[in-house]
CSV table of C-alpha atoms in Angstrom, one decimal:
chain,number,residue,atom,x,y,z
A,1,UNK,CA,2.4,-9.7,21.0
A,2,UNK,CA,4.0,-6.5,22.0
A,3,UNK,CA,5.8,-4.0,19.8
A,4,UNK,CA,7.9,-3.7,22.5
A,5,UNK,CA,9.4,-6.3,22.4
A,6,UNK,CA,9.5,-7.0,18.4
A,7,UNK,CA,13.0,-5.7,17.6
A,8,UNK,CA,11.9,-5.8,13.8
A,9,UNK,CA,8.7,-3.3,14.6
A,10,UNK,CA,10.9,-0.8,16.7
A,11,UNK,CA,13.2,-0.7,13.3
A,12,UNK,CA,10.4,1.0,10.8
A,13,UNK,CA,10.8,4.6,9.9
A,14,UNK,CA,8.4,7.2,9.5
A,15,UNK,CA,7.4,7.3,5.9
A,16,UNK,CA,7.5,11.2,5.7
A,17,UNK,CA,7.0,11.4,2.3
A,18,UNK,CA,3.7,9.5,2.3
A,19,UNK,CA,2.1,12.1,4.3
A,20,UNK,CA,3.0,14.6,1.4
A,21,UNK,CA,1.6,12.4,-0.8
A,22,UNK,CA,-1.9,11.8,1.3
A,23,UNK,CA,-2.5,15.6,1.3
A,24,UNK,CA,-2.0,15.5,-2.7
A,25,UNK,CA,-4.8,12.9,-3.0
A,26,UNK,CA,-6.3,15.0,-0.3
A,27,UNK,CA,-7.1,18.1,-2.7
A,28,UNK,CA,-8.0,15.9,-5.3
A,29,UNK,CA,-10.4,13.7,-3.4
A,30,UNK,CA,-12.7,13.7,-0.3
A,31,UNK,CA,-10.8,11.8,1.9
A,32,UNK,CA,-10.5,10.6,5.3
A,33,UNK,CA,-6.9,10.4,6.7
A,34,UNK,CA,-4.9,7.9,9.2
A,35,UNK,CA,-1.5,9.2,9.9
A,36,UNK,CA,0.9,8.7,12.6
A,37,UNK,CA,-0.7,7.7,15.7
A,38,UNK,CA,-3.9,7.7,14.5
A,39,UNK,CA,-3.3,5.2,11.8
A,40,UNK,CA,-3.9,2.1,13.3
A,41,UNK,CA,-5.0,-1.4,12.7
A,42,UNK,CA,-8.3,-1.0,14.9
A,43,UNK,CA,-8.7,2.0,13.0
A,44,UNK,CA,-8.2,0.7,9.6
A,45,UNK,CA,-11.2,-1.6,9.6
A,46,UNK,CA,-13.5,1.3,10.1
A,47,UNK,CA,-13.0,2.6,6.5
A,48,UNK,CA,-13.9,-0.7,5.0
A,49,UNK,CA,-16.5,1.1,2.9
A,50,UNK,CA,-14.4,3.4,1.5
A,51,UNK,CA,-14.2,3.7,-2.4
A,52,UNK,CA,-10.2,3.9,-2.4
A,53,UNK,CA,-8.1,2.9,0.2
A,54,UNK,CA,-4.5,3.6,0.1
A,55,UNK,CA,-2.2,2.2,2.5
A,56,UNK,CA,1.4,4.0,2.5
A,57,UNK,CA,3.1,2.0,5.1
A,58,UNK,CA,5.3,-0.9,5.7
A,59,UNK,CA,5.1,-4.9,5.1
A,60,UNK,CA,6.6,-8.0,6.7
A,61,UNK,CA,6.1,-10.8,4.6
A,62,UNK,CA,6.6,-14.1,5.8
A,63,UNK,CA,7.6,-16.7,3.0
A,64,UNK,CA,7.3,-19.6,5.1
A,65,UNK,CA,4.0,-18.6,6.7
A,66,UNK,CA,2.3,-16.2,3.9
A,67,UNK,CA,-0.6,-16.2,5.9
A,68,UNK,CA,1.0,-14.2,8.5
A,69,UNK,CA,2.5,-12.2,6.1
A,70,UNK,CA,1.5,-8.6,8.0
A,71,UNK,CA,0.9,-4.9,7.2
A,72,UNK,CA,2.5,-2.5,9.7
A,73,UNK,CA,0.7,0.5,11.5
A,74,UNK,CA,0.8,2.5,14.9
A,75,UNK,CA,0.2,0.3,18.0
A,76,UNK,CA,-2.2,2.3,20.2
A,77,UNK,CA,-2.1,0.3,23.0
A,78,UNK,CA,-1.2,-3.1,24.9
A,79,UNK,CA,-4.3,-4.6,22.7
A,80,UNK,CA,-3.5,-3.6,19.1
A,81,UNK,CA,-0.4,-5.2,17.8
A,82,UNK,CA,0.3,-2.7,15.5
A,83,UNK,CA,-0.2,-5.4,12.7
A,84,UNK,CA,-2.9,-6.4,10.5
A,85,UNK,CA,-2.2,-9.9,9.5
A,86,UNK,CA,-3.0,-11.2,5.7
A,87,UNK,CA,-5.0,-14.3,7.7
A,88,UNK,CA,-7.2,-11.4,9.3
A,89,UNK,CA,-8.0,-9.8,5.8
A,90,UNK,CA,-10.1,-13.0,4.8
A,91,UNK,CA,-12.8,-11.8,7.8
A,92,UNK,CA,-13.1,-8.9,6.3
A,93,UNK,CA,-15.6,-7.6,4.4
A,94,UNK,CA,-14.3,-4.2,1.6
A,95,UNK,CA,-16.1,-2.7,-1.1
A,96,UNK,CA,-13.4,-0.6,-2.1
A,97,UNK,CA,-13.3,-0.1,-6.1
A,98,UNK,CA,-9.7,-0.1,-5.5
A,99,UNK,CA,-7.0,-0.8,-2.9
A,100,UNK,CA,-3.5,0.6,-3.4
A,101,UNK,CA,-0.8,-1.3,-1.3
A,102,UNK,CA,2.0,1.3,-1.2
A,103,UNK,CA,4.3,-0.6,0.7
A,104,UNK,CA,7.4,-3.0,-0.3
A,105,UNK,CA,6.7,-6.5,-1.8
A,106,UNK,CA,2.7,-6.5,-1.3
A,107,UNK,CA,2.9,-8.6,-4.3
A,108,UNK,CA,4.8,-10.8,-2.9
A,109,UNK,CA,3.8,-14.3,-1.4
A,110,UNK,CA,3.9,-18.1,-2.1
A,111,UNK,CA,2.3,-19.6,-5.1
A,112,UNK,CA,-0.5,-22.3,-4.1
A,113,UNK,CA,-1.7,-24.3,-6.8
A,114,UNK,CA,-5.6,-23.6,-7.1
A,115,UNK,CA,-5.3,-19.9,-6.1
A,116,UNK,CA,-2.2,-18.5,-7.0
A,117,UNK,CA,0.1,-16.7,-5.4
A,118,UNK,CA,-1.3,-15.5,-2.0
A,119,UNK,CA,0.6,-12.3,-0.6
A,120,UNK,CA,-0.9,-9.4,1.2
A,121,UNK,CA,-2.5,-8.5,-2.6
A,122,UNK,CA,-4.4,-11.4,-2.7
A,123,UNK,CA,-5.9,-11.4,0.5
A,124,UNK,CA,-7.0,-7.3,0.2
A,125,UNK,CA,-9.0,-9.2,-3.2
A,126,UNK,CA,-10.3,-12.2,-0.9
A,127,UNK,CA,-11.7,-9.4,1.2
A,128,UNK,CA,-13.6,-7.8,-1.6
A,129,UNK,CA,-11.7,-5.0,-3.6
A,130,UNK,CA,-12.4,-5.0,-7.0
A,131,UNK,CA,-8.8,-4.0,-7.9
A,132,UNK,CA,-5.5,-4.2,-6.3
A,133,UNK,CA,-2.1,-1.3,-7.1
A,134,UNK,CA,0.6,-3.3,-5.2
A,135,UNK,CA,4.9,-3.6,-5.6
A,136,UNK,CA,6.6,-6.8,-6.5
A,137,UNK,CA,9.9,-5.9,-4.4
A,138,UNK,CA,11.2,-3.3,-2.4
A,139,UNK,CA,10.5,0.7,-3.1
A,140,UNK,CA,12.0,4.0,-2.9
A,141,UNK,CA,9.9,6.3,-1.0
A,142,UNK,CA,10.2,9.2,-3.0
A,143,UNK,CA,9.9,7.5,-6.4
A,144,UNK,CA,7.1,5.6,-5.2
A,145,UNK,CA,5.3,8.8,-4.3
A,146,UNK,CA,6.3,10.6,-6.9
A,147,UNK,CA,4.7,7.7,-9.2
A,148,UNK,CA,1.5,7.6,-7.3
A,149,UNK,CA,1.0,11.4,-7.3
A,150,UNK,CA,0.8,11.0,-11.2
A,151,UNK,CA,-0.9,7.4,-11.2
A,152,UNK,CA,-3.7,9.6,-8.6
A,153,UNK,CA,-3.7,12.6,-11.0
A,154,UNK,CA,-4.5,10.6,-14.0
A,155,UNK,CA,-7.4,9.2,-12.4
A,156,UNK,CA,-8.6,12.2,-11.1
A,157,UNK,CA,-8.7,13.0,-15.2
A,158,UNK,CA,-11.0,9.7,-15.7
A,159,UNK,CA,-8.3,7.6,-17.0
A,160,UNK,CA,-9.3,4.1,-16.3
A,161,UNK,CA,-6.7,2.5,-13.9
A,162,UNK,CA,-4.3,0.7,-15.9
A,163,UNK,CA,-3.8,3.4,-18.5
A,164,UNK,CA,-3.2,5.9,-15.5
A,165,UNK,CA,-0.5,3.9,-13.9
A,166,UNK,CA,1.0,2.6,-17.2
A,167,UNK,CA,1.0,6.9,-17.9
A,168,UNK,CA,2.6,7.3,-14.5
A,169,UNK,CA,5.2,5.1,-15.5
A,170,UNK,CA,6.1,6.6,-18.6
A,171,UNK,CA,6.5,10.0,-17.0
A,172,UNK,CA,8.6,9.1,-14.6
A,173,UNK,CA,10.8,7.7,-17.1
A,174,UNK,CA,10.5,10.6,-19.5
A,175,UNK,CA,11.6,12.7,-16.5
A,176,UNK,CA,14.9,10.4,-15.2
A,177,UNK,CA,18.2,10.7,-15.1
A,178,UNK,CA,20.4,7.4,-16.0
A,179,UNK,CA,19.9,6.3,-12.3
A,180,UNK,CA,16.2,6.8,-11.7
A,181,UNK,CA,15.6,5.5,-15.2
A,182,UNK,CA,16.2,1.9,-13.2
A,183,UNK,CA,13.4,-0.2,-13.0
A,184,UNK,CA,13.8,-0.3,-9.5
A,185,UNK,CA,12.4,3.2,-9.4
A,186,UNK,CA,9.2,3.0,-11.5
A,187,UNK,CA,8.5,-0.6,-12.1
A,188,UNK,CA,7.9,-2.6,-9.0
């Protein structure tokens, strides 16, 4: 299927902040980068050996089909949907020590009895990652990145994973006002 046509695709901003955060993890890390253009589906699957892979970008879920539940990137061309479809990650193959999904409602899916509740989380851990960061509902951009800039410098100090997002957290909330001390900014 086409982006062209797909009203909903044509819709998704440009996640500028996400690029500022990318070249904070950048000097911190050896890192290959996808952005704009460049980050496509196709593309994706090439860094399927990568340690960390984090994905700043949007999601479609699809409650009554959680298996196409999707990721959105860049379509390249007439071939590449500009989608990478939950159903697709169970073909793949990662060894990433982590995956962070830093898109809206990655979490989120349908609960099957037997394997819980399958959303674009689960199906990154079907593929092989050892640990999944994902949101439970819609984000802000900027708190997100904000939140992920101190989850990334944590672990750059060796905190284990939990610990450096549970840290994270509390800064963000040491540092907000009565509006950003929401859970909808720093817990999702």
């Amino acid at each position: 299927s086409s982006t062209k046509n797909d009203s909903i695709y044509q819709q998704l901003n440009a996640l500028e902040a996400s690029v500022d955060l990318l070249n904070f993890i950048k000097k911190r890390y050896q890192t290959r980068q996808l952005i704009g253009q460049k980050a496509t589906a196709s593309a994706f699957k090439t860094f399927a050996n990568a340690t960390i892979i984090h994905l700043a970008t949007h999601t479609l879920v699809n409650k009554n089909a959680p298996l196409y539940s999707k990721i959105a990137f860049a379509k390249k061309d007439t071939i590449d949907t500009g989608y990478l479809i939950l159903k697709d990650l169970f073909g793949m193959n990662l060894n990433a020590e982590m995956v962070v999904l830093g898109s809206c409602e990655t979490g989120n899916g349908v609960f099957r009895k037997g394997e819980g509740v399958v959303s674009l989380a689960y199906g990154f851990e079907m593929a092989g990652a050892k640990s999944t960061v994902y949101s439970l509902w819609s984000v802000d951009e900027r708190a997100t990145m904000d939140l992920m800039k101190h989850f990334y410098k944590n672990l750059y100090e060796e905190m284990p994973k939990d610990v450096a997002l549970h840290k994270a957290k509390l800064y963000l909330l040491a540092q907000a006002d009565e509006i950003g001390a929401s859970p909808f900014y720093w817990a999702s």
